[in-house]
CSV table of C-alpha atoms in Angstrom, one decimal:
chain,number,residue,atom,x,y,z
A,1,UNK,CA,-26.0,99.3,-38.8
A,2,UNK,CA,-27.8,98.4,-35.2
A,3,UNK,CA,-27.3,95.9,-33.2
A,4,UNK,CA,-30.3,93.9,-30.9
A,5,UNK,CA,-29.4,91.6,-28.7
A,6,UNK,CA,-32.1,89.2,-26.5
A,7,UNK,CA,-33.0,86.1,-25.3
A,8,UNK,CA,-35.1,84.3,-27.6
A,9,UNK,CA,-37.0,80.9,-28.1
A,10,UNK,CA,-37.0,79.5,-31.8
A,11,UNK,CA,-40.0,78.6,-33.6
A,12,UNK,CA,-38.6,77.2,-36.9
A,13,UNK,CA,-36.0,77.8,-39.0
A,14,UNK,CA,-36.8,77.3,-42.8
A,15,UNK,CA,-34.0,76.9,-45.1
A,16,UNK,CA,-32.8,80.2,-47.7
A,17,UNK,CA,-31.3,79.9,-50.9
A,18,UNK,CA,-28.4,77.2,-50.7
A,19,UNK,CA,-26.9,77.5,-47.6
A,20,UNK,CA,-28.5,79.6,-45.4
A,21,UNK,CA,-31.5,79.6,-42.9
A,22,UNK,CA,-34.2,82.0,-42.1
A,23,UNK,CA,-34.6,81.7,-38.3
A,24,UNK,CA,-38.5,82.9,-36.3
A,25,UNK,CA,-37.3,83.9,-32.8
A,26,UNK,CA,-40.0,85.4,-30.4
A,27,UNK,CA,-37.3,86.7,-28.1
A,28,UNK,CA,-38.2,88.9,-25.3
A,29,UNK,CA,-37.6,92.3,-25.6
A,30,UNK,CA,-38.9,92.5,-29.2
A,31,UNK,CA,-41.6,89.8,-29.6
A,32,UNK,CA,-41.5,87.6,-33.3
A,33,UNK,CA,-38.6,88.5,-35.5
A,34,UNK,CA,-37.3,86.9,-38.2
A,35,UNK,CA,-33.7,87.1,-39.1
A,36,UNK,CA,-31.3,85.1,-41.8
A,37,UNK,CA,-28.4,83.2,-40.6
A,38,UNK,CA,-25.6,83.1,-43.7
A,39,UNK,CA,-24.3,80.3,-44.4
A,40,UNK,CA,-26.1,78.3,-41.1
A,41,UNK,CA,-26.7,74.7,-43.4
A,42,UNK,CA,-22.8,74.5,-43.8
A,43,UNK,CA,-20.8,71.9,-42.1
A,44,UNK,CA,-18.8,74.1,-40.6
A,45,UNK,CA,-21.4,76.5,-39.1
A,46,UNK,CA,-20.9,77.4,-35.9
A,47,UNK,CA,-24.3,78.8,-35.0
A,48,UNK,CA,-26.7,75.7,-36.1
A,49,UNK,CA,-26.0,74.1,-32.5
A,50,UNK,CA,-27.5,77.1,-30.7
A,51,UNK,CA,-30.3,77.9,-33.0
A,52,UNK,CA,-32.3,74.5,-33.3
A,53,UNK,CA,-35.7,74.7,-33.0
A,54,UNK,CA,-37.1,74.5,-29.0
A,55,UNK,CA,-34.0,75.8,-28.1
A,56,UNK,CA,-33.6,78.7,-25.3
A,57,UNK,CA,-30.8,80.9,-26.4
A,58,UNK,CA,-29.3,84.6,-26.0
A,59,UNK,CA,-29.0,85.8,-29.5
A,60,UNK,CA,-27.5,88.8,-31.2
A,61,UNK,CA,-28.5,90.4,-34.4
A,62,UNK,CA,-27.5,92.9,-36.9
A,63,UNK,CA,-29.8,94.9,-39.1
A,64,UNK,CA,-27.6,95.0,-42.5
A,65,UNK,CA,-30.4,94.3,-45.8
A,66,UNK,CA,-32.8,93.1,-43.5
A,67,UNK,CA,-32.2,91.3,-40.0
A,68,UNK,CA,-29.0,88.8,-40.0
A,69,UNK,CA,-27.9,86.6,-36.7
A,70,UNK,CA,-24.4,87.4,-35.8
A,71,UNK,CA,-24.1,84.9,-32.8
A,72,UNK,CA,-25.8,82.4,-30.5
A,73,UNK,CA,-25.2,81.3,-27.5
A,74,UNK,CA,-27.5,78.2,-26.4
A,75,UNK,CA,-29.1,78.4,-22.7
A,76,UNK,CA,-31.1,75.2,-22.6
A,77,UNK,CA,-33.8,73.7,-24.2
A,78,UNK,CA,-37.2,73.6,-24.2
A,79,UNK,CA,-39.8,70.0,-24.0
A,80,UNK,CA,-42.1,71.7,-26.4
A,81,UNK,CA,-42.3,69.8,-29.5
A,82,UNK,CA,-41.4,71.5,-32.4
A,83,UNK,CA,-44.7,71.2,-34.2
A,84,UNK,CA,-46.5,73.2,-31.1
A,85,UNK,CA,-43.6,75.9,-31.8
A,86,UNK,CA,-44.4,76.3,-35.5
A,87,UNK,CA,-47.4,76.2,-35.4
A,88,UNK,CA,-47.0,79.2,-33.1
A,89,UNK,CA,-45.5,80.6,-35.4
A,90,UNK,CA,-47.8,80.9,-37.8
A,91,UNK,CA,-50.7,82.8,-35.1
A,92,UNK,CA,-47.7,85.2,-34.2
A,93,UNK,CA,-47.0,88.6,-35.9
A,94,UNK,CA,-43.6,90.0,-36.2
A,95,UNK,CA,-42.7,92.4,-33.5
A,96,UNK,CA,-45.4,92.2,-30.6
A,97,UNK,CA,-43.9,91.9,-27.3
A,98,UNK,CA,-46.0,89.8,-24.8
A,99,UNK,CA,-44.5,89.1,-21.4
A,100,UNK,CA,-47.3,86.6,-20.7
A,101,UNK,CA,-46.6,85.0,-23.4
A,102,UNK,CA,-42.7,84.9,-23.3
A,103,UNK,CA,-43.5,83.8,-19.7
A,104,UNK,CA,-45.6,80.8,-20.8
A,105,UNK,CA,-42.9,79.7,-23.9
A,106,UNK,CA,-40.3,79.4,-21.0
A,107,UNK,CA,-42.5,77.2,-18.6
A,108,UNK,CA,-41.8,73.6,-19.0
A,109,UNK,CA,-45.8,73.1,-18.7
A,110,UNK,CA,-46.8,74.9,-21.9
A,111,UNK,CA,-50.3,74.5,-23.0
A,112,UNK,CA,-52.6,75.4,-25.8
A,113,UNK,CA,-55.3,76.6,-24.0
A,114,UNK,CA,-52.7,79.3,-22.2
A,115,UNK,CA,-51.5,80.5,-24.9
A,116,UNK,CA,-54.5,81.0,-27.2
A,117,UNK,CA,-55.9,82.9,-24.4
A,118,UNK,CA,-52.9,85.2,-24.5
A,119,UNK,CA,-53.2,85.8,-27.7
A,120,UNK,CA,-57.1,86.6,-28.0
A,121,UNK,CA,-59.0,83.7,-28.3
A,122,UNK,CA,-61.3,82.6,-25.4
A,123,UNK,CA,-61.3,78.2,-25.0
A,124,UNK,CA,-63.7,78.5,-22.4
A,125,UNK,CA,-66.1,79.7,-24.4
A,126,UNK,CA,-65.1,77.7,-27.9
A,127,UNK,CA,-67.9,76.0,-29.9
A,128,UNK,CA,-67.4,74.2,-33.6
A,129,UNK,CA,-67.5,76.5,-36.4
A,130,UNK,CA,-69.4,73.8,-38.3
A,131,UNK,CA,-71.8,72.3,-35.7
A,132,UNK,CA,-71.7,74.5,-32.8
A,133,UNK,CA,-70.3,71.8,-30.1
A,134,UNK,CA,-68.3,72.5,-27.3
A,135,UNK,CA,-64.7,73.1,-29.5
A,136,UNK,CA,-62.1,70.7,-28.1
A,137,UNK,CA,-59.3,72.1,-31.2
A,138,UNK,CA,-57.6,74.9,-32.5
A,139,UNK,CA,-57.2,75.0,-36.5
A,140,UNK,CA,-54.4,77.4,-37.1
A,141,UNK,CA,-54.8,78.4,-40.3
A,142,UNK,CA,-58.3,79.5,-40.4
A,143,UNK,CA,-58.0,80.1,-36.8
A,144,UNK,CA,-61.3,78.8,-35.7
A,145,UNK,CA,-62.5,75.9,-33.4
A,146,UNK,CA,-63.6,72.9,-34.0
A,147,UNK,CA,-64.6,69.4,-32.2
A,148,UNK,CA,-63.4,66.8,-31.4
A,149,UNK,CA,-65.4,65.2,-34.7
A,150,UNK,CA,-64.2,68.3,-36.7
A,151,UNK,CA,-60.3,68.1,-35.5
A,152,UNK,CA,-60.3,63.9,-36.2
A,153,UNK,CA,-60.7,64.1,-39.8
A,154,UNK,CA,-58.6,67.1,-40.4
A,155,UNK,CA,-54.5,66.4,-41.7
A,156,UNK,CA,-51.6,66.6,-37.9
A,157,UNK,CA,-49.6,69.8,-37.7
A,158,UNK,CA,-53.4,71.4,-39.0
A,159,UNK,CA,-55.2,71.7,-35.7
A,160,UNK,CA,-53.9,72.0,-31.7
A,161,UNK,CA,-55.8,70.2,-29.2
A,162,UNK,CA,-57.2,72.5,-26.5
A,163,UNK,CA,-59.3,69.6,-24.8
């Protein structure tokens, strides 16, 4: 059994089987991870507090069937909202370690355009997929730009604005 321990931001947390919760940290010495939390959804659970979503905290986890949280200790919390955080998420892989990027999740002036840069994706130079305008969005699951046109008929939590 090994044990990790590391600061970490979380993205979301999804609930697993009855009571537990599957957390996605993007902590800083190992980049994305996902880990289960047993029994996190119960009254009585002691780590839910620490481990909401947007919040900054030093966790420790145990790699027993997979990756489990043992504890949490909360160290603040972040202004992001939570939809900017999952869908984060969802561009991240597991296990890539970005200090930029861990440096920008920590600043209280996070940005779109910062971050997709980080990851790859160049918002200077963005033009709609489907008309080839200046792109002024970010639609995370197809992971393409759109404008401003584009991103207004599309469903919220589907597209980030970069503009």
């Amino acid at each position: 059994m090994h044990e990790y321990r590391s600061e970490a931001v979380v993205l979301d947390a999804v609930p697993a089987g009855e009571s537990d919760t599957r957390f996605f940290l993007y902590t800083k010495r190992f980049g994305r991870i996902v880990a289960r939390a047993k029994s996190a959804r119960k009254i009585t659970s002691k780590l839910t507090p620490h481990l909401q979503v947007g919040d900054v905290a030093d966790v420790r986890v145990v790699e027993k069937n997979g990756l489990r949280v043992a504890d949490a200790l909360k160290i603040r919390r972040l202004s992001h909202g939570p939809g900017d955080l999952s869908a984060l998420n969802r561009l991240l892989h597991d296990a890539e370690r970005d200090d930029g990027l861990w440096s920008v999740l920590r600043d209280a002036a996070y940005n779109w355009r910062a971050v997709l840069t980080l990851l790859g994706w160049d918002p200077e130079r963005a033009v709609c997929a489907r008309c080839r305008k200046a792109g002024t969005a970010f639609l995370i699951g197809t992971q393409e730009f759109v404008c401003a046109t584009h991103a207004s008929k599309l469903p919220p939590g589907t597209v980030v604005s970069i503009g």
